[in-house]
Amino acid sequence: MNNTMFIQIVDAKAEQLLYNLEDLHLIRVLAKPIQTKQKLSEKYAGKLPSQMTEALEQYIAQSRSQWNERSI
């Protein structure tokens, strides 16, 4: 028998159980845990110095006000 299944593990106990079954040569774990992508907001949180952040926020506010004041 050679069936392949894709499963999602929802509990750490289930993951350990799968590895135990692999040790008994009953199954073969093909894929190691997949890392989820980190959100960009989490990745870059706190990376800009506070002074630069304030300048950027002022620039954004100014740009938005200019956009709202334009005549079409």
PDB file of C-alpha atoms in Angstrom:
ATOM      1  CA  MET A   1       0.000   0.000   0.000  1.00  0.00           C
ATOM      2  CA  ASN A   2       1.420   3.361  -1.027  1.00  0.00           C
ATOM      3  CA  ASN A   3      -1.065   6.157  -0.307  1.00  0.00           C
ATOM      4  CA  THR A   4       0.001   9.743   0.313  1.00  0.00           C
ATOM      5  CA  MET A   5      -2.076  12.089   2.476  1.00  0.00           C
ATOM      6  CA  PHE A   6      -1.698  15.752   3.289  1.00  0.00           C
ATOM      7  CA  ILE A   7      -2.834  16.583   6.832  1.00  0.00           C
ATOM      8  CA  GLN A   8      -2.909  19.608   9.085  1.00  0.00           C
ATOM      9  CA  ILE A   9      -1.814  19.000  12.661  1.00  0.00           C
ATOM     10  CA  VAL A  10      -3.833  20.949  15.211  1.00  0.00           C
ATOM     11  CA  ASP A  11      -2.253  19.616  18.397  1.00  0.00           C
ATOM     12  CA  ALA A  12       1.364  19.009  19.405  1.00  0.00           C
ATOM     13  CA  LYS A  13       0.380  15.585  20.780  1.00  0.00           C
ATOM     14  CA  ALA A  14      -0.790  14.530  17.314  1.00  0.00           C
ATOM     15  CA  GLU A  15       2.525  15.587  15.802  1.00  0.00           C
ATOM     16  CA  GLN A  16       4.437  13.532  18.341  1.00  0.00           C
ATOM     17  CA  LEU A  17       2.140  10.591  17.632  1.00  0.00           C
ATOM     18  CA  LEU A  18       2.962  10.793  13.928  1.00  0.00           C
ATOM     19  CA  TYR A  19       6.685  10.773  14.635  1.00  0.00           C
ATOM     20  CA  ASN A  20       6.195   7.771  16.940  1.00  0.00           C
ATOM     21  CA  LEU A  21       4.404   5.938  14.113  1.00  0.00           C
ATOM     22  CA  GLU A  22       7.301   6.801  11.842  1.00  0.00           C
ATOM     23  CA  ASP A  23       9.747   5.328  14.372  1.00  0.00           C
ATOM     24  CA  LEU A  24       7.706   2.095  14.276  1.00  0.00           C
ATOM     25  CA  HIS A  25       8.033   2.094  10.457  1.00  0.00           C
ATOM     26  CA  LEU A  26       4.260   2.302  10.054  1.00  0.00           C
ATOM     27  CA  ILE A  27       4.287   5.639   8.225  1.00  0.00           C
ATOM     28  CA  ARG A  28       6.829   7.976   6.672  1.00  0.00           C
ATOM     29  CA  VAL A  29       6.704  11.695   7.408  1.00  0.00           C
ATOM     30  CA  LEU A  30       7.554  13.364   4.103  1.00  0.00           C
ATOM     31  CA  ALA A  31       7.421  17.042   4.981  1.00  0.00           C
ATOM     32  CA  LYS A  32       8.887  18.770   7.936  1.00  0.00           C
ATOM     33  CA  PRO A  33       6.833  21.568   9.560  1.00  0.00           C
ATOM     34  CA  ILE A  34       6.102  24.455   7.193  1.00  0.00           C
ATOM     35  CA  GLN A  35       6.923  27.902   8.540  1.00  0.00           C
ATOM     36  CA  THR A  36       4.132  30.414   8.033  1.00  0.00           C
ATOM     37  CA  LYS A  37       5.081  33.697   6.422  1.00  0.00           C
ATOM     38  CA  GLN A  38       5.671  36.510   8.847  1.00  0.00           C
ATOM     39  CA  LYS A  39       3.555  39.616   8.336  1.00  0.00           C
ATOM     40  CA  LEU A  40       5.538  42.590   7.084  1.00  0.00           C
ATOM     41  CA  SER A  41       4.159  44.719   9.906  1.00  0.00           C
ATOM     42  CA  GLU A  42       5.613  42.230  12.414  1.00  0.00           C
ATOM     43  CA  LYS A  43       8.873  41.878  10.519  1.00  0.00           C
ATOM     44  CA  TYR A  44       9.590  45.607  10.386  1.00  0.00           C
ATOM     45  CA  ALA A  45       7.993  46.700  13.660  1.00  0.00           C
ATOM     46  CA  GLY A  46      10.310  49.118  15.449  1.00  0.00           C
ATOM     47  CA  LYS A  47      12.917  49.164  12.664  1.00  0.00           C
ATOM     48  CA  LEU A  48      12.672  52.890  11.857  1.00  0.00           C
ATOM     49  CA  PRO A  49      14.060  55.370  14.369  1.00  0.00           C
ATOM     50  CA  SER A  50      11.306  57.379  16.081  1.00  0.00           C
ATOM     51  CA  GLN A  51      12.555  60.645  14.548  1.00  0.00           C
ATOM     52  CA  MET A  52      12.308  59.219  11.041  1.00  0.00           C
ATOM     53  CA  THR A  53       8.885  57.763  11.820  1.00  0.00           C
ATOM     54  CA  GLU A  54       7.585  61.167  12.902  1.00  0.00           C
ATOM     55  CA  ALA A  55       8.952  62.809   9.740  1.00  0.00           C
ATOM     56  CA  LEU A  56       7.308  60.137   7.609  1.00  0.00           C
ATOM     57  CA  GLU A  57       3.961  60.574   9.367  1.00  0.00           C
ATOM     58  CA  GLN A  58       4.144  64.363   8.836  1.00  0.00           C
ATOM     59  CA  TYR A  59       4.929  63.879   5.152  1.00  0.00           C
ATOM     60  CA  ILE A  60       1.992  61.484   4.758  1.00  0.00           C
ATOM     61  CA  ALA A  61      -0.366  63.923   6.508  1.00  0.00           C
ATOM     62  CA  GLN A  62       0.833  66.787   4.308  1.00  0.00           C
ATOM     63  CA  SER A  63       0.440  64.702   1.142  1.00  0.00           C
ATOM     64  CA  ARG A  64      -3.092  63.727   2.113  1.00  0.00           C
ATOM     65  CA  SER A  65      -4.093  67.318   2.825  1.00  0.00           C
ATOM     66  CA  GLN A  66      -2.665  68.435  -0.540  1.00  0.00           C
ATOM     67  CA  TRP A  67      -4.580  65.651  -2.244  1.00  0.00           C
ATOM     68  CA  ASN A  68      -7.832  66.762  -0.585  1.00  0.00           C
ATOM     69  CA  GLU A  69      -7.260  70.423  -1.479  1.00  0.00           C
ATOM     70  CA  ARG A  70      -6.693  69.865  -5.201  1.00  0.00           C
ATOM     71  CA  SER A  71      -9.352  70.837  -7.707  1.00  0.00           C
ATOM     72  CA  ILE A  72     -10.310  68.475 -10.455  1.00  0.00           C
TER      73      ILE A  72
END
